Coordinates of C-alpha atoms and ligand atoms in Angstrom, one line a residue:
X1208 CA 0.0 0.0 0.0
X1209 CA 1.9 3.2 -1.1
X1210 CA 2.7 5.5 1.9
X1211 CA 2.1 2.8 4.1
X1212 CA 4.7 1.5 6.7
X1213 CA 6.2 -1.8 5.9
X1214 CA 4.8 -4.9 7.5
X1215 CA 5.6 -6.7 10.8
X1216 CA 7.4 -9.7 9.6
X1217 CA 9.7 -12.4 10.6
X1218 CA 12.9 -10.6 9.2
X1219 CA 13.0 -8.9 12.1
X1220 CA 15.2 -11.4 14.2
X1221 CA 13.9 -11.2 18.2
X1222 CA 10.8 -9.6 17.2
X1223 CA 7.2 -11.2 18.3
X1224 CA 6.7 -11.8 14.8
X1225 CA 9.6 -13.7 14.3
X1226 CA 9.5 -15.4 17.7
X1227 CA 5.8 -16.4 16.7
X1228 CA 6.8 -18.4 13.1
X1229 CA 9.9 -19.6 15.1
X1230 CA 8.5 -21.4 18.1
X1231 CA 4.2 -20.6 18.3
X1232 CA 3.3 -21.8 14.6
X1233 CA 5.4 -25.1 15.2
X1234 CA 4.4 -25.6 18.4
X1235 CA 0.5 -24.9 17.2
X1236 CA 0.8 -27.7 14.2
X1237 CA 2.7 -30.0 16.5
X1238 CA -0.2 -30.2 18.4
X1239 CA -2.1 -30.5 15.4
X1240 CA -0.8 -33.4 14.9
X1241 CA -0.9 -34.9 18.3
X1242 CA -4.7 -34.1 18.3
X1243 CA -5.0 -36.4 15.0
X1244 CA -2.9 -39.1 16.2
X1245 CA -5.8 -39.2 19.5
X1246 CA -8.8 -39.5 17.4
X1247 CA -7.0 -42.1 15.7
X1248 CA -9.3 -45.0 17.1
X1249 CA -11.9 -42.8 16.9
X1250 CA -11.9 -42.2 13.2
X1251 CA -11.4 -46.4 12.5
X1252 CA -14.9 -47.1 14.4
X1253 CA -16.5 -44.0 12.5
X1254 CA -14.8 -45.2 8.8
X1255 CA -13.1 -48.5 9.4
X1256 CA -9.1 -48.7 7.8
X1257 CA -10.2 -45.5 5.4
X1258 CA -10.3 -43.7 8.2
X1259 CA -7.1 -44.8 9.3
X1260 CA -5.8 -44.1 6.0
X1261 CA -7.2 -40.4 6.1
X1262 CA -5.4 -39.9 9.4
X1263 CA -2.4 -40.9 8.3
X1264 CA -2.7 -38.5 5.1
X1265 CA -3.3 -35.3 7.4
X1266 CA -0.6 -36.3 9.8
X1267 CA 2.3 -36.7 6.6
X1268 CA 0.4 -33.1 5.1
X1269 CA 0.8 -31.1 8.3
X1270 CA 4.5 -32.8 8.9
X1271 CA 5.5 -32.0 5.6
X1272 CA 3.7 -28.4 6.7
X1273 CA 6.3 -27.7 9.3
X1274 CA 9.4 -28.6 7.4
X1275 CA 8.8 -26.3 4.9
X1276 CA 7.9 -23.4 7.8
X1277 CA 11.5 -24.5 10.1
X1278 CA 13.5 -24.6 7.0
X1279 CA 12.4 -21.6 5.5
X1280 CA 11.1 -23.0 2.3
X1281 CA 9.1 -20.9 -0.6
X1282 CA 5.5 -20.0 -0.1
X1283 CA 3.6 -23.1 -2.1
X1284 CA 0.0 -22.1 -4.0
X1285 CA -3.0 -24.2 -2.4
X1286 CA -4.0 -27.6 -4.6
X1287 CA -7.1 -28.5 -3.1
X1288 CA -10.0 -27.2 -4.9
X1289 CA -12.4 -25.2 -2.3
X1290 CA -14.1 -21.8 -2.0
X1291 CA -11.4 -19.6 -1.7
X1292 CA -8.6 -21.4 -3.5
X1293 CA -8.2 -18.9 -6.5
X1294 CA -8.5 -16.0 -4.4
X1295 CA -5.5 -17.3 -2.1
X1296 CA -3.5 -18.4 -5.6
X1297 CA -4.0 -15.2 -6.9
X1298 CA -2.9 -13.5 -3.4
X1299 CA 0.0 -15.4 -3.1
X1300 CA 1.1 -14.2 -6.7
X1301 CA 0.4 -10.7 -5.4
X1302 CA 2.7 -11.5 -3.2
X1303 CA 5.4 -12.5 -5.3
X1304 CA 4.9 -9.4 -7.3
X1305 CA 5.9 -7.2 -4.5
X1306 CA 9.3 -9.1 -4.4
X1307 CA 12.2 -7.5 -6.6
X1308 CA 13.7 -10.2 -9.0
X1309 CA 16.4 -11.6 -6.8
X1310 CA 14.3 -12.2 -3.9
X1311 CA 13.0 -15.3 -5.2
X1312 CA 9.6 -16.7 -3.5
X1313 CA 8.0 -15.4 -0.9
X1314 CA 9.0 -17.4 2.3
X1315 CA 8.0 -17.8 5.9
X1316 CA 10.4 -15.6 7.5
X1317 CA 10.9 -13.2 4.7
X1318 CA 7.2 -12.2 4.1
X1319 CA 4.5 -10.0 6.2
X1320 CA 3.7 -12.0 9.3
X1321 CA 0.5 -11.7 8.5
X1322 CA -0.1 -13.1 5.3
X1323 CA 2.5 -16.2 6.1
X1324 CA 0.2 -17.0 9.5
X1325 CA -2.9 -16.7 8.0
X1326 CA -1.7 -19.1 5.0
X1327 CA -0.5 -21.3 7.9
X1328 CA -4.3 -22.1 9.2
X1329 CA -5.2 -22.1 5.8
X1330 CA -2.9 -24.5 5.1
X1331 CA -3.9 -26.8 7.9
X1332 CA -7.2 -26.7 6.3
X1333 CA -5.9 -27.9 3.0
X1334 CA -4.6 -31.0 4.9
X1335 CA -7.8 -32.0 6.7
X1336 CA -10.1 -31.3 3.3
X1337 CA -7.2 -33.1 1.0
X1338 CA -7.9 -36.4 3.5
X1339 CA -11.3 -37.8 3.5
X1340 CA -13.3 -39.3 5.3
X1341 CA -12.2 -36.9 7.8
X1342 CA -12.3 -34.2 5.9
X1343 CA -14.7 -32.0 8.4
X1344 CA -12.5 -32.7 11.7
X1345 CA -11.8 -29.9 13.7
X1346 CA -8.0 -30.2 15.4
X1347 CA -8.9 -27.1 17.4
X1348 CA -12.4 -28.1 18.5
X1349 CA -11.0 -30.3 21.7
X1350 CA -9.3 -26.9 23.1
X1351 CA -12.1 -24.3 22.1
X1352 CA -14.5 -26.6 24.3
X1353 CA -11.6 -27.6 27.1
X1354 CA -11.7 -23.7 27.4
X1355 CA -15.4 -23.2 27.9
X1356 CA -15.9 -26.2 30.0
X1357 CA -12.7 -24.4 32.6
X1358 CA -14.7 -21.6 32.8
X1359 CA -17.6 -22.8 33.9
X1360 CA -17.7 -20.7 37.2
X1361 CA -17.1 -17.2 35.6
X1362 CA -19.6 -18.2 33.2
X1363 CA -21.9 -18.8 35.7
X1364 CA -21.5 -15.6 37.3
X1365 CA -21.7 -13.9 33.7
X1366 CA -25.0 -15.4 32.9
X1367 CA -26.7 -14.9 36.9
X1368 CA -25.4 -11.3 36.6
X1369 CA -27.1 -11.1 33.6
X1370 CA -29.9 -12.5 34.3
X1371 CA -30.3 -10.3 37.4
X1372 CA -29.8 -7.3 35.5
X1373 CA -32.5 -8.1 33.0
X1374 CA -35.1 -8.5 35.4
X1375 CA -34.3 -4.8 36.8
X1376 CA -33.5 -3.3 33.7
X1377 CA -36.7 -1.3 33.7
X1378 CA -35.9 0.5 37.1
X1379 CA -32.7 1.7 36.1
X1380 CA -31.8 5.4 35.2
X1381 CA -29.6 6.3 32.2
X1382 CA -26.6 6.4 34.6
X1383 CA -27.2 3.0 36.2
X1384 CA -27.7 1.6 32.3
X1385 CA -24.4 3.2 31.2
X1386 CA -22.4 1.8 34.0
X1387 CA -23.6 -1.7 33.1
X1388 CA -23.2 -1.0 29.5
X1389 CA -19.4 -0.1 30.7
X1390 CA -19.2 -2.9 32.9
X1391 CA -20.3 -5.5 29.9
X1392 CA -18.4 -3.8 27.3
X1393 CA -15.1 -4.2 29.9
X1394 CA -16.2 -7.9 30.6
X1395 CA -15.8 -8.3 26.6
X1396 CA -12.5 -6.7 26.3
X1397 CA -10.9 -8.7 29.0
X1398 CA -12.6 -12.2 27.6
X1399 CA -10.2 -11.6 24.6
X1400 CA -7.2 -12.3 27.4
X1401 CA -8.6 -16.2 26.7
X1402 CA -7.5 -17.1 23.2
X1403 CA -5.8 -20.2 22.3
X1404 CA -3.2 -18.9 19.7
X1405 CA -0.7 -16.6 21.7
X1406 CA -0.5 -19.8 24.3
X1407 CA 0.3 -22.1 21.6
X1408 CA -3.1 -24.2 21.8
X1409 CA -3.0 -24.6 25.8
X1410 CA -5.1 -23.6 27.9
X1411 CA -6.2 -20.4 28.7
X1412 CA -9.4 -20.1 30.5
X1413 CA -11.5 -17.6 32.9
X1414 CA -10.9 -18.8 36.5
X1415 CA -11.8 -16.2 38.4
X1416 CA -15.1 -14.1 38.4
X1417 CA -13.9 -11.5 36.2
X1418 CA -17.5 -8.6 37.4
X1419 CA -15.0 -8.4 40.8
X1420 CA -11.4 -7.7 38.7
X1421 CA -13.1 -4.4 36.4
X1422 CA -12.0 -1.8 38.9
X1423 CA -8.8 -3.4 39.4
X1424 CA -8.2 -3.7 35.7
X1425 CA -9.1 -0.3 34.7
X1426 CA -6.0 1.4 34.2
X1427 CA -5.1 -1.1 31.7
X1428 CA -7.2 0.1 29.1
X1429 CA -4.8 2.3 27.4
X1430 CA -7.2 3.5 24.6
X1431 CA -10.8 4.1 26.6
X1432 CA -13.6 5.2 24.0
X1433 CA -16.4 3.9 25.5
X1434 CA -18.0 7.1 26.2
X1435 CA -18.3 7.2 22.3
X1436 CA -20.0 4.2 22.2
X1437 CA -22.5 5.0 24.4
X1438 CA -23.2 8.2 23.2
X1439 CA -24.1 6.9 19.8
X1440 CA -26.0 4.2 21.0
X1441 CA -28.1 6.0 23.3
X1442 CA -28.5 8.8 20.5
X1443 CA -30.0 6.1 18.4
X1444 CA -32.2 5.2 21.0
X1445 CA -33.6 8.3 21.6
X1446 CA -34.2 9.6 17.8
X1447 CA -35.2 6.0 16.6
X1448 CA -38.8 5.8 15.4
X1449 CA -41.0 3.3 16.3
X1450 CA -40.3 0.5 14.2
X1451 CA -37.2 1.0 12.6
X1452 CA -33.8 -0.7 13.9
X1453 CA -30.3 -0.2 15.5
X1454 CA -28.4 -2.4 14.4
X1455 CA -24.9 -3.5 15.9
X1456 CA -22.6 -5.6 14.4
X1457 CA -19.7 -7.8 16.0
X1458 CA -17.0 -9.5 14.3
X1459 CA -16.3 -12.3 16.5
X1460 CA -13.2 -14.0 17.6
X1461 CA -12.6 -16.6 19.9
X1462 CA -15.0 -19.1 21.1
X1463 CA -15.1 -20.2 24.3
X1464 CA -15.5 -17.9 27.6
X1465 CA -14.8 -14.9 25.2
X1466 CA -18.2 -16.0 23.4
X1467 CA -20.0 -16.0 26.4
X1468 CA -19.2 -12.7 27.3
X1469 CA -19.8 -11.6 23.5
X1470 CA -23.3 -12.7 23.8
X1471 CA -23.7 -11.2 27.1
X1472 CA -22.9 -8.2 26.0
X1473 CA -25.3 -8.8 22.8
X1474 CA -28.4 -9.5 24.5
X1475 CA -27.8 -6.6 27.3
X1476 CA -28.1 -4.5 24.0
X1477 CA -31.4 -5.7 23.0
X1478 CA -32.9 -6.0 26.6
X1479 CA -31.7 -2.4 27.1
X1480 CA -33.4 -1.1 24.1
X1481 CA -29.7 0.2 23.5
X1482 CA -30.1 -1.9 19.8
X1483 CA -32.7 -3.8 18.1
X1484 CA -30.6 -6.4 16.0
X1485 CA -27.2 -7.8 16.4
X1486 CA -25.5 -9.6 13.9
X1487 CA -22.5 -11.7 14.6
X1488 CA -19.5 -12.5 11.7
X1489 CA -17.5 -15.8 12.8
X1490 CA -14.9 -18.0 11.0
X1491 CA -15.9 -20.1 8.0
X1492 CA -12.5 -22.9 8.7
X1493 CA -10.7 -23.5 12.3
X1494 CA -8.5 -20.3 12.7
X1495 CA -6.1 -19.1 15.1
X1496 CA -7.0 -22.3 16.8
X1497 CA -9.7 -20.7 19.4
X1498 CA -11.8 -18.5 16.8
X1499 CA -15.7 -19.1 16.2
X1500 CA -17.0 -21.1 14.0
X1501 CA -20.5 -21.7 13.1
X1502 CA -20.3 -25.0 14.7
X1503 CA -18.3 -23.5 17.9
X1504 CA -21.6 -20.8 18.1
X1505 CA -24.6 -23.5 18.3
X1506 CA -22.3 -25.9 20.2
X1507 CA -21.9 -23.3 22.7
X1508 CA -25.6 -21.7 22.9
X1509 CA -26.5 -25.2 23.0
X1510 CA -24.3 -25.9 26.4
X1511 CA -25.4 -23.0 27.6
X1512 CA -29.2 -23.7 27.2
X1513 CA -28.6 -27.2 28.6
X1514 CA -27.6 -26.4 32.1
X1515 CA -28.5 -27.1 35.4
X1516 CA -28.0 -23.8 36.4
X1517 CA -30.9 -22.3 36.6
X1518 CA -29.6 -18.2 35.0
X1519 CA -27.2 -20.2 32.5
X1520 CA -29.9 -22.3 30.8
X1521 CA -32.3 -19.3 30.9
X1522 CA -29.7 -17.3 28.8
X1523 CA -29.3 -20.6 26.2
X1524 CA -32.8 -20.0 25.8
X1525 CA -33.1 -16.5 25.6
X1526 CA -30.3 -16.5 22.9
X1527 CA -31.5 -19.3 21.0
X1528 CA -34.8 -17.2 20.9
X1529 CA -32.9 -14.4 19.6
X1530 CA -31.8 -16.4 16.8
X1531 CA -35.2 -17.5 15.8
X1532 CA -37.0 -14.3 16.1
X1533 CA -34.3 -12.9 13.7
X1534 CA -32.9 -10.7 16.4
X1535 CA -29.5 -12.3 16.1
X1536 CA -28.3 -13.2 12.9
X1537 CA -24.9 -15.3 12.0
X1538 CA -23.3 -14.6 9.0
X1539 CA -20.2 -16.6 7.6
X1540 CA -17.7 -14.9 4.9
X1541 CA -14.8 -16.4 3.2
X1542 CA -13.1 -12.7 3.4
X1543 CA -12.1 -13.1 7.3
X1544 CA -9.9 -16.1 6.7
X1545 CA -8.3 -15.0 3.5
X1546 CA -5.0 -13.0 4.7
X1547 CA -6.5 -9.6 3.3
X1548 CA -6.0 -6.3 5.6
X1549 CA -9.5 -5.0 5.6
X1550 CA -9.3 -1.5 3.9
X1551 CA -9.3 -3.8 0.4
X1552 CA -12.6 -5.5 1.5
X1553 CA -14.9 -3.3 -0.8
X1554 CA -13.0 -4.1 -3.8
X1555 CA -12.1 -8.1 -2.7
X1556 CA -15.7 -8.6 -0.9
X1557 CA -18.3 -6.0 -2.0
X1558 CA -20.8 -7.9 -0.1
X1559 CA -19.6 -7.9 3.1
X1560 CA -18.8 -4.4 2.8
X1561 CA -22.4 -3.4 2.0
X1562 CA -23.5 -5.6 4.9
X1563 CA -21.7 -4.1 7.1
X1564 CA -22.7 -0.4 6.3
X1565 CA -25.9 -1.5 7.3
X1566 CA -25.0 -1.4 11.1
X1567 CA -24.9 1.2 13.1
X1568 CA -21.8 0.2 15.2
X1569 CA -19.6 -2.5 14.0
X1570 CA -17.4 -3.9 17.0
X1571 CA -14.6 -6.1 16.3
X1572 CA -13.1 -8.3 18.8
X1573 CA -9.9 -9.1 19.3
X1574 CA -5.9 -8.6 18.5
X1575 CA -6.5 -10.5 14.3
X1576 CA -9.2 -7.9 13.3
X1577 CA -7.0 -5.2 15.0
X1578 CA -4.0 -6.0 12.7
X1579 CA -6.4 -6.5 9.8
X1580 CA -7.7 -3.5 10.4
X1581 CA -4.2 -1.4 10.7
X1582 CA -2.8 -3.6 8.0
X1583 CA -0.6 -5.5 10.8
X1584 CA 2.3 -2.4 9.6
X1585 CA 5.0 -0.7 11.1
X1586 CA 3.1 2.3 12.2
X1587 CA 3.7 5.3 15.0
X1588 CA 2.7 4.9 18.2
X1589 CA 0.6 8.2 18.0
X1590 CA -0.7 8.3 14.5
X1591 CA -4.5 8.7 14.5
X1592 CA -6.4 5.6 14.2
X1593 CA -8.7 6.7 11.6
X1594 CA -5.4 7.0 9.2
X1595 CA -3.8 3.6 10.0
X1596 CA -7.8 2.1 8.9
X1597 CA -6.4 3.4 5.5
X1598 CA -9.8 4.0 4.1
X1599 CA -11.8 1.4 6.0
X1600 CA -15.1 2.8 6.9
X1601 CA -18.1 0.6 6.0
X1602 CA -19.6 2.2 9.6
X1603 CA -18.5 3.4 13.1
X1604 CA -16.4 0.6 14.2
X1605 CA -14.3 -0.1 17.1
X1606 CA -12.1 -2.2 17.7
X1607 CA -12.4 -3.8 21.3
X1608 CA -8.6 -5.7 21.9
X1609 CA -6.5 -7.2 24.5
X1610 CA -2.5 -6.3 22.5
X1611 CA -1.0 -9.1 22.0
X1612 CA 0.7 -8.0 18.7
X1613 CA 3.8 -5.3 18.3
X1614 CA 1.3 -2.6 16.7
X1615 CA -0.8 -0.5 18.6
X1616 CA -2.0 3.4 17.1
X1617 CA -3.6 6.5 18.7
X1618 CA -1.5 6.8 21.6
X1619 CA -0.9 9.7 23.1
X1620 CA 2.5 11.1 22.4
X1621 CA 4.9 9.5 25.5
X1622 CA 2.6 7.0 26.5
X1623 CA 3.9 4.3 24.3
X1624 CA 7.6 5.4 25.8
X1625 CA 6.0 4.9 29.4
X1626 CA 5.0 1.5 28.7
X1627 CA 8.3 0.8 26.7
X1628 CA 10.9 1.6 29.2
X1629 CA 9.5 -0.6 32.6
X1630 CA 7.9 -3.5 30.2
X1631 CA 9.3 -4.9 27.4
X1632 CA 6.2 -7.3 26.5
X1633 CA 3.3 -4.9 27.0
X1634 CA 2.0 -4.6 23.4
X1635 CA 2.5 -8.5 23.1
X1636 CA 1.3 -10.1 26.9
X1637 CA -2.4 -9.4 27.0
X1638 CA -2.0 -7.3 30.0
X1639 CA -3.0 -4.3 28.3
X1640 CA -6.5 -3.8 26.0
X1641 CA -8.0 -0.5 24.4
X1642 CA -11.2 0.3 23.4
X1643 CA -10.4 2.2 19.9
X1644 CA -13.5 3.7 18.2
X1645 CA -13.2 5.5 14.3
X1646 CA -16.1 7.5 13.2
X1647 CA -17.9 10.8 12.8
X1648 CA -17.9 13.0 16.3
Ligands
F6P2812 O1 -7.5 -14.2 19.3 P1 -6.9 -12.9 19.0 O2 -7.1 -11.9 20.0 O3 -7.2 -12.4 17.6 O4 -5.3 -13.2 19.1 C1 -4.6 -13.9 18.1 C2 -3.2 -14.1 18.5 O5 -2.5 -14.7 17.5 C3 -1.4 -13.9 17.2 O6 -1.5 -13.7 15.8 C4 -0.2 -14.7 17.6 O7 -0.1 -15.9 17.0 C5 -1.4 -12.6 17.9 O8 -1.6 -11.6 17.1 C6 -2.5 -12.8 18.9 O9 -1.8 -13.1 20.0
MN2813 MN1 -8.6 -15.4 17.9

């Protein structure tokens, strides 16, 4: 992208790029491959010695998948034919183009970090579809529900603090609805602590009844526009005619306790009149090894609804209402698992654009859709956020983020130097999160 920085990449020896396709991406498809070589009993009852056969396949692809990541070896176009095969082919020739003659092929360490870790889950894909029978097995799906089941305490505290809140909803001032809006938007930012990726696939669950931590936690928001939020929400409350909508979109991330607190969030919206429709965006293949997928969404409303707690299983059946009512809508696009930064998603996926303008707030959760959104580059600490979306504005959006990546904009100037001298990980640990909103005042 002309006058853009450069991109974070693996060239940069020490850096958390580097350090991720050194030791994380191995580490991730090593356990891969473990998982596979588990179900292998499994998949002979289910298909007999095909599926035996099937598991070996996957197991040689994703070995042969790591050798050509530790050694360094040239970027290799997809085979398999699926959905979004040409569009990745044609990427990875983009790709190529941007390399001067003697540069060769791009390569794992040589190329943006993000392209070569998004082909990485792609390319576990392209294993799992190139061997059937078991050609729909999730590797990640064991972890994303290890992490839900260990959080089943703060989950239950979510979902009773919800409930509680619901049934008083009416007797609350604006004030009182704002702080809770605050409370459940903070709840959501510090879920995204819990993904599966940056701990190389183990776990990483809620223990501890995160409603008691917020105060505690505040100063750790380093970018705080939540006042923004509300503002335009309530706005739309106020000036919105009878029947007509507010609609609020999220761009999901992981599954797991971070769903929970996603949905919590989404139906404290519609029971406080703050929206009228949400509409959530997961994963159409296992990514990042916790992010949604269709299949992690129903399995977990489903859990949820089936209970014995008495608040959980009413919130499983309050969301699963939702859903049939047409009050919460999924939608699945191949564009979030293509390795595209997102101010090229009207020209590479019209659609999704113009669905997307439809909402009045777009969130989107999490430290991926933070580097999609900046382009995952080499920007300034303090440039202004709305630059660094280079163009990206199907709606108000903000980006809601634990930082777990070396990029972070819209700081103020010296802040970044504040963090920098006394910790040397805080745009990579988690520790830190912003709430970083772009759109018109
Ligand atoms: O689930 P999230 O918040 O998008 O995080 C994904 C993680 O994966 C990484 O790409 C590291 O592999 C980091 O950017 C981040 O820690
Ligand atoms: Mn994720």
């Amino acid at each position: 992208m002309a006058g853009s920085p450069a991109s974070l990449s693996g060239q940069d020896v020490g850096s958390f790029a580097y350090l991720t396709i050194k030791d994380r991406i191995p580490q991730i498809l090593t356990r891969a491959i473990d998982t596979l070589h588990r179900h292998k009993s499994e998949f002979f009852e289910k298909h007999g010695e095909k599926g035996t056969e099937a598991e070996k396949k996957a197991i040689s692809l994703l070995s042969k998948l790591r050798n050509e990541l530790q050694t360094d070896k040239p970027i290799i176009p997809f085979v398999e034919k699926f959905v979004d095969t040409d569009i990745w082919n044609q990427y990875l020739e983009y790709q190529q183009s941007l390399l001067n003659e003697n540069d060769g092929k791009p390569r794992w360490f040589y190329s943006p970090w993000l392209f070569v870790e998004c082909y990485m889950y792609r390319r576990i894909h392209e294993a799992i579809i190139q061997s059937p029978p078991i050609d729909d097995f999730d590797v990640f799906k064991e972890s994303k529900e290890q992490n839900f089941f260990e959080s089943q305490e703060s989950i239950v505290a979510l979902c009773t603090h919800l409930q509680e809140l619901v049934t008083a909803i009416k007797d609350l001032d604006e004030n009182q609805l704002k702080d809770e809006f605050f409370r459940l938007l903070q709840i959501s930012l510090w879920g995204n602590k819990c993904d599966l990726s940056l701990s190389g696939g183990e776990t990483s669950s809620q223990k501890i009844n995160i409603i008691n931590s917020l105060e505690e936690l505040k100063p750790l928001i380093l970018v705080n526009d939540m006042e923004r939020l509300w503002s335009l929400l309530n706005n739309c409350k106020k000036t919105r005619e009878k029947a007509s909508i507010t609609r609020v979109d999220i761009v999901l991330d992981n599954s797991g306790f971070e769903l929970v607190t996603d949905l919590v969030l989404a139906d404290f919206l519609l029971s406080s009149q703050l929206a009228t429709e949400i509409h959530f965006y997961g994963k159409t293949i296992p990514w990042f090894v916790s992010d949604t997928t269709i299949h992690d969404f129903n399995w977990l409303i489903e859990q949820v609804k089936s209970s014995n707690h008495k608040w959980m299983s009413k919130c499983g059946v309050d969301w699963e209402n939702y859903i049939k009512m047409g009050k919460w809508v999924y939608h699945d696009h191949i564009f979030w698992t293509l390795p595209h930064e997102f101010c090229v998603m009207s020209q590479v996926a019209p659609d999704l654009y113009a669905e997307l303008q439809k909402a009045h707030l777009i969130l989107f959760k999490g430290d991926l859709n933070y580097r999609k959104l900046t382009g995952d580059r080499k920007w300034e600490f303090t440039i202004p956020f709305h630059q660094a979306l280079n163009g990206f504005h199907p709606a108000p959006l903000c980006s809601i983020r634990t930082l777990k990546a070396e990029i972070q904009v819209g700081l103020q100037p010296g802040q970044a130097e504040q963090y920098m001298a006394s910790e040397p990980n805080w745009l990579t640990s988690g520790k830190y999160g912003i709430f970083q909103f772009d759109g018109p005042l």
